[in-house]
Amino acid sequence: MALSVFIIPQILLIAFRKNLFDAPDPRKIHKTAVPRLGGIAFFPSILFSLFLLYGLGMLSNDLALMARLTHNMVPYCFIVCSSILLFLTGMADDLVGVKYKAKFIMQTVAAILIIIGGMQINNLHGLFGIENMPVILSYVLTVLMIVFVINAINLIDGIDGLASGLSSIACMFYAYVFYKANLFVFSAIAMATLGALIPFFMYNVFGNPQKHKKIFMGDTGAYTIGLLLSAMSIRICHIEALSGSYNPIVIAFAPLIIPCLDVVRVYLHRIKAKRNPFLPDKTHIHHKLLALGMKQRKAMAIIISSSILITIANYLLSMYMEVNILLLCNILLWVSLNTIITRAIHIREKALSQTLYE
């Protein structure tokens, strides 16, 4: 957190000196030019914190701690390699632009690196009636999941504080789950990520663009955070201690339900409307809340509060409900909420049209 607090003002200073802005356009909500390089602060802050923690642990001469820190370092090494790859891809996209095909290729390579490090979804714990899966299917599913989560975090980043707020909730939840499972290194990763996000959230939500205090995370931040969240969710799928009580697959993806279901709904809506599903529009959940006349902060607070409630509910209900029934309940809840919001928008637009006519 301290390092993120130090880095973000330096990024703002450079952005305003070099005119590196996210310019307003009809699709975007902001009305003034705002730097979108905030995500550059994330990866260095997280990496510095973790290696500092690791170094201090190794200097402690505590044999039990040193054994814990040196046990099975391979996954962590490949997570770092994948993060560097997407950090550079995101930075290139924020600065000069990268074609979406190239971005998908780099995301796929990053996902393959995670798999090489020994992390993949090889058990769905009863989801769709599937337990253990063949190796090839496991690899394919893992790549698809990682790419999907990365883009879900990127696409939900449509209003101030939404992507960073949802990611912060996920990090807090994952840190707690890892701590309870005695996976302290992964818990440290979650907490370091949370520490990097909190200062950014403050600048993004409460910063004044007129005073050069506001910043967006950009693709650099979304890709880095999306990759780390997907890696943490995969690791939770392997926690055996959860198997007897809470369903690991539910715990792994509970904090990601809102961005993931929103992306699926938006893509299906675009395909139904015979539009390119990869072209941006204003059909995300936050756009709908804004269409109801809400301010950005209120819409953000409602979505983040909903994520907290959904995460806690799934966490508790996974102990008593079958995983497929719980998934169906989540989908029905999401569809119902979107239907209600859509009808409310139509009613509001009709009332406004009638007022203008009169």
XYZ file of C-alpha atoms in Angstrom:
358
model
C 0.000 0.000 0.000
C 2.806 2.408 0.921
C 4.633 1.728 -2.320
C 1.433 2.188 -4.356
C 0.835 5.517 -2.571
C 4.342 6.585 -3.618
C 4.178 5.384 -7.252
C 0.738 6.666 -8.337
C 1.573 10.410 -7.952
C 4.748 9.845 -9.993
C 2.664 8.223 -12.747
C 0.263 11.184 -12.682
C 3.166 13.615 -12.965
C 4.641 11.810 -15.978
C 1.212 11.392 -17.632
C 0.452 15.115 -17.478
C 3.934 16.091 -18.632
C 3.814 13.717 -21.622
C 0.052 14.110 -22.341
C -0.707 10.408 -21.791
C -4.478 10.545 -21.352
C -7.638 8.518 -21.853
C -9.530 10.999 -24.027
C -13.339 11.241 -23.685
C -15.554 9.850 -26.452
C -19.309 9.121 -26.853
C -18.965 5.611 -25.354
C -17.022 6.714 -22.275
C -18.504 8.251 -19.149
C -15.756 10.680 -18.135
C -15.905 14.170 -19.665
C -12.296 15.283 -19.186
C -8.948 13.754 -20.167
C -7.709 11.414 -17.408
C -4.457 9.379 -17.293
C -5.095 5.637 -17.611
C -1.735 4.316 -16.459
C -2.647 3.632 -12.816
C -2.200 -0.102 -13.315
C 1.529 0.433 -13.786
C 1.738 0.843 -9.994
C 0.210 -2.566 -9.253
C 2.767 -5.134 -10.336
C 5.911 -3.403 -8.964
C 4.154 -2.780 -5.632
C 2.971 -6.376 -5.333
C 6.288 -7.895 -6.427
C 8.370 -5.629 -4.159
C 6.188 -6.445 -1.144
C 6.270 -10.193 -1.696
C 10.021 -10.395 -2.288
C 10.682 -8.140 0.701
C 8.500 -10.429 2.812
C 10.270 -13.479 1.406
C 13.727 -11.994 2.065
C 12.868 -11.038 5.631
C 11.464 -14.511 6.198
C 14.644 -16.149 4.948
C 16.762 -13.858 7.178
C 14.733 -14.768 10.257
C 16.519 -18.136 10.727
C 13.151 -19.613 11.654
C 13.470 -23.113 10.179
C 9.704 -23.724 10.073
C 9.092 -20.423 8.300
C 11.974 -20.988 5.872
C 10.618 -24.443 5.026
C 7.215 -22.941 4.306
C 8.675 -20.220 2.095
C 10.856 -22.558 0.045
C 8.241 -25.308 -0.376
C 7.055 -25.723 -3.975
C 8.172 -22.368 -5.383
C 7.497 -23.389 -9.006
C 3.877 -22.085 -9.234
C 4.899 -18.704 -7.832
C 7.714 -18.358 -10.365
C 5.360 -18.980 -13.278
C 2.706 -16.637 -11.856
C 5.361 -13.900 -11.813
C 6.388 -14.715 -15.405
C 2.761 -14.583 -16.574
C 2.184 -11.317 -14.721
C 5.233 -9.713 -16.340
C 3.992 -10.776 -19.781
C 0.528 -9.262 -19.284
C 1.926 -6.217 -17.489
C 3.990 -5.391 -20.590
C 1.088 -6.202 -22.949
C -1.275 -3.963 -21.004
C 1.240 -1.134 -20.864
C 1.773 -1.322 -24.634
C -1.992 -1.256 -25.161
C -2.436 1.765 -22.871
C 0.379 3.687 -24.544
C 0.150 2.855 -28.264
C -2.704 0.349 -28.635
C -2.590 -3.401 -29.325
C -4.947 -5.351 -31.612
C -7.392 -7.565 -29.730
C -6.108 -10.706 -31.487
C -2.587 -10.009 -30.218
C -3.960 -9.406 -26.720
C -5.783 -12.752 -26.761
C -2.608 -14.502 -27.886
C -0.599 -12.971 -25.032
C -3.338 -13.845 -22.525
C -3.315 -17.431 -23.802
C 0.479 -17.647 -23.479
C 0.212 -16.295 -19.911
C -2.412 -18.951 -19.123
C -0.165 -21.685 -20.565
C 2.667 -20.493 -18.303
C 0.366 -20.893 -15.293
C -0.359 -24.472 -16.401
C 3.351 -25.217 -16.881
C 3.813 -24.088 -13.281
C 1.564 -26.953 -12.205
C -1.719 -25.083 -11.691
C -4.830 -26.132 -13.582
C -8.502 -26.878 -12.949
C -8.543 -30.677 -12.908
C -11.629 -31.180 -10.747
C -14.982 -29.369 -10.992
C -16.160 -30.826 -7.659
C -19.558 -31.861 -9.014
C -20.244 -28.847 -11.243
C -22.232 -30.141 -14.256
C -21.795 -33.575 -12.666
C -18.044 -33.534 -13.365
C -15.375 -34.467 -10.838
C -11.877 -35.336 -12.114
C -11.209 -34.467 -15.754
C -8.837 -35.772 -18.447
C -5.565 -33.859 -18.572
C -6.126 -32.290 -22.017
C -9.625 -31.110 -21.094
C -8.229 -29.720 -17.857
C -5.610 -27.697 -19.752
C -8.143 -26.318 -22.234
C -10.616 -25.369 -19.493
C -7.881 -23.651 -17.478
C -6.761 -21.535 -20.442
C -10.348 -20.539 -21.232
C -11.046 -19.676 -17.602
C -7.936 -17.514 -17.177
C -8.558 -15.597 -20.415
C -12.232 -15.201 -19.482
C -11.538 -13.814 -15.988
C -8.875 -11.408 -17.282
C -11.318 -9.964 -19.809
C -14.185 -9.953 -17.308
C -12.161 -7.695 -14.986
C -11.158 -5.521 -17.941
C -14.731 -5.142 -19.218
C -16.279 -4.395 -15.805
C -13.883 -1.438 -15.505
C -16.471 1.014 -16.831
C -17.065 3.402 -13.928
C -14.878 4.784 -11.175
C -13.907 2.272 -8.500
C -15.891 -0.677 -9.874
C -13.126 -3.019 -11.106
C -10.773 -2.108 -8.237
C -13.592 -2.382 -5.689
C -14.756 -5.803 -6.886
C -11.138 -7.001 -7.079
C -10.453 -5.736 -3.545
C -13.435 -7.701 -2.200
C -12.158 -10.811 -4.009
C -8.642 -10.320 -2.584
C -9.947 -9.977 0.978
C -12.050 -13.114 0.573
C -9.217 -15.122 -0.983
C -6.760 -13.970 1.692
C -9.138 -15.249 4.375
C -9.667 -18.616 2.623
C -5.928 -19.131 2.064
C -5.140 -18.168 5.656
C -7.695 -20.676 6.996
C -6.159 -23.330 4.722
C -2.600 -22.525 5.963
C -1.559 -21.378 2.482
C 0.212 -18.311 3.822
C 2.172 -17.403 0.677
C -1.004 -17.227 -1.406
C -2.665 -15.296 1.401
C 0.252 -12.839 1.202
C -0.255 -12.530 -2.576
C -3.925 -11.675 -2.006
C -3.082 -9.104 0.681
C -0.281 -7.524 -1.393
C -2.726 -7.180 -4.298
C -5.275 -5.598 -1.961
C -2.609 -3.191 -0.691
C -1.820 -2.077 -4.241
C -5.512 -1.595 -5.068
C -6.614 0.515 -2.086
C -4.607 3.705 -2.908
C -5.620 3.405 -6.566
C -9.285 3.127 -5.516
C -8.979 6.379 -3.564
C -7.406 8.238 -6.504
C -9.842 6.729 -8.998
C -13.033 7.422 -7.037
C -12.233 10.557 -5.031
C -9.477 12.148 -7.118
C -10.142 15.535 -8.715
C -9.193 15.601 -12.428
C -8.897 19.393 -12.310
C -6.156 19.057 -9.685
C -4.427 16.223 -11.591
C -5.370 13.696 -8.869
C -7.567 11.279 -10.828
C -6.338 8.173 -12.650
C -7.694 5.038 -14.364
C -6.128 1.585 -14.100
C -6.137 0.919 -17.847
C -5.478 -2.472 -19.425
C -2.175 -2.739 -17.545
C -3.969 -2.914 -14.214
C -6.945 -4.961 -15.417
C -4.733 -7.640 -16.987
C -2.435 -7.874 -13.971
C -5.269 -8.073 -11.442
C -7.325 -10.418 -13.636
C -4.413 -12.843 -13.959
C -3.694 -12.845 -10.214
C -7.375 -13.384 -9.347
C -7.643 -16.275 -11.811
C -4.459 -17.859 -10.405
C -5.782 -17.549 -6.840
C -9.141 -19.052 -7.816
C -7.386 -22.032 -9.460
C -5.344 -22.613 -6.311
C -8.488 -22.638 -4.178
C -9.894 -25.413 -6.389
C -7.022 -27.595 -5.100
C -7.598 -27.012 -1.379
C -8.489 -30.441 -0.046
C -9.470 -29.119 3.401
C -12.528 -27.448 1.879
C -13.839 -30.623 0.302
C -15.530 -31.932 3.432
C -17.466 -28.745 4.147
C -17.476 -25.949 1.582
C -17.381 -26.718 -2.125
C -13.983 -25.464 -3.465
C -15.315 -24.559 -6.935
C -17.963 -22.314 -5.355
C -15.443 -20.671 -3.015
C -13.029 -20.149 -5.911
C -15.439 -18.203 -8.106
C -17.957 -16.663 -5.671
C -16.251 -13.213 -5.663
C -16.058 -13.235 -9.478
C -19.726 -14.008 -10.143
C -20.832 -10.457 -10.989
C -18.113 -9.610 -13.571
C -18.274 -13.109 -15.094
C -22.068 -13.297 -15.423
C -22.176 -9.721 -16.700
C -19.715 -10.536 -19.500
C -21.704 -13.638 -20.504
C -24.970 -11.667 -20.568
C -23.451 -8.805 -22.592
C -21.856 -11.161 -25.129
C -25.118 -13.092 -25.599
C -27.022 -9.817 -25.960
C -24.619 -8.624 -28.680
C -24.857 -11.938 -30.559
C -28.672 -11.845 -30.311
C -28.615 -8.300 -31.718
C -26.328 -9.566 -34.533
C -23.441 -7.348 -33.435
C -19.772 -8.204 -33.032
C -19.508 -9.518 -29.423
C -16.014 -8.016 -29.115
C -17.042 -4.448 -29.982
C -17.776 -2.246 -26.940
C -21.206 -0.826 -26.154
C -23.205 0.447 -23.176
C -25.043 -2.710 -22.064
C -23.022 -3.644 -18.964
C -24.714 -3.642 -15.567
C -23.092 -0.337 -14.560
C -24.327 1.316 -17.763
C -27.857 0.165 -16.935
C -27.696 1.632 -13.437
C -26.445 4.921 -14.881
C -29.342 4.849 -17.359
C -31.675 4.801 -14.335
C -30.278 8.178 -13.369
C -27.840 7.003 -10.709
C -24.543 8.734 -10.053
C -21.355 6.743 -10.643
C -20.524 6.335 -6.962
C -24.000 5.108 -6.094
C -23.970 2.574 -8.939
C -20.493 1.428 -7.898
C -21.536 1.085 -4.243
C -24.627 -0.957 -5.174
C -22.678 -3.389 -7.377
C -19.858 -3.845 -4.844
C -22.345 -4.327 -1.986
C -24.166 -6.913 -4.107
C -20.864 -8.704 -4.715
C -20.176 -8.855 -0.967
C -23.635 -10.301 -0.265
C -23.411 -12.815 -3.140
C -19.926 -13.932 -2.060
C -20.973 -14.462 1.569
C -24.208 -16.205 0.548
C -22.406 -18.586 -1.815
C -19.723 -19.260 0.803
C -22.308 -20.253 3.411
C -24.782 -22.019 1.119
C -22.091 -24.156 -0.535
C -22.043 -26.210 2.633
C -25.728 -27.111 2.310
C -26.704 -26.765 -1.375
C -25.662 -28.879 -4.330
C -23.268 -26.924 -6.545
C -25.441 -27.028 -9.707
C -28.523 -25.828 -7.839
C -26.463 -22.999 -6.345
C -25.177 -22.029 -9.806
C -28.743 -22.041 -11.155
C -29.855 -19.798 -8.272
C -27.048 -17.344 -9.080
C -27.992 -17.256 -12.771
C -31.715 -16.818 -12.040
C -30.954 -14.033 -9.563
C -28.745 -12.254 -12.091
C -31.260 -12.603 -14.931
C -34.101 -11.403 -12.686
C -32.166 -8.336 -11.507
C -31.212 -7.397 -15.066
C -34.800 -7.849 -16.248
C -36.101 -5.615 -13.452
C -33.464 -2.947 -14.196
C -34.200 -3.078 -17.951
C -37.930 -2.625 -17.370
C -37.252 0.246 -14.980
C -35.115 1.917 -17.679
C -37.938 1.566 -20.233
C -40.447 3.051 -17.786
C -38.105 5.950 -17.019
C -37.420 6.636 -20.701
C -41.134 6.526 -21.458
C -41.870 8.960 -18.631
C -39.107 11.325 -19.815
C -40.408 11.182 -23.395
C -43.930 11.953 -22.193
C -42.641 14.889 -20.147
C -40.729 16.290 -23.122
C -43.796 15.861 -25.350
C -46.012 17.719 -22.889
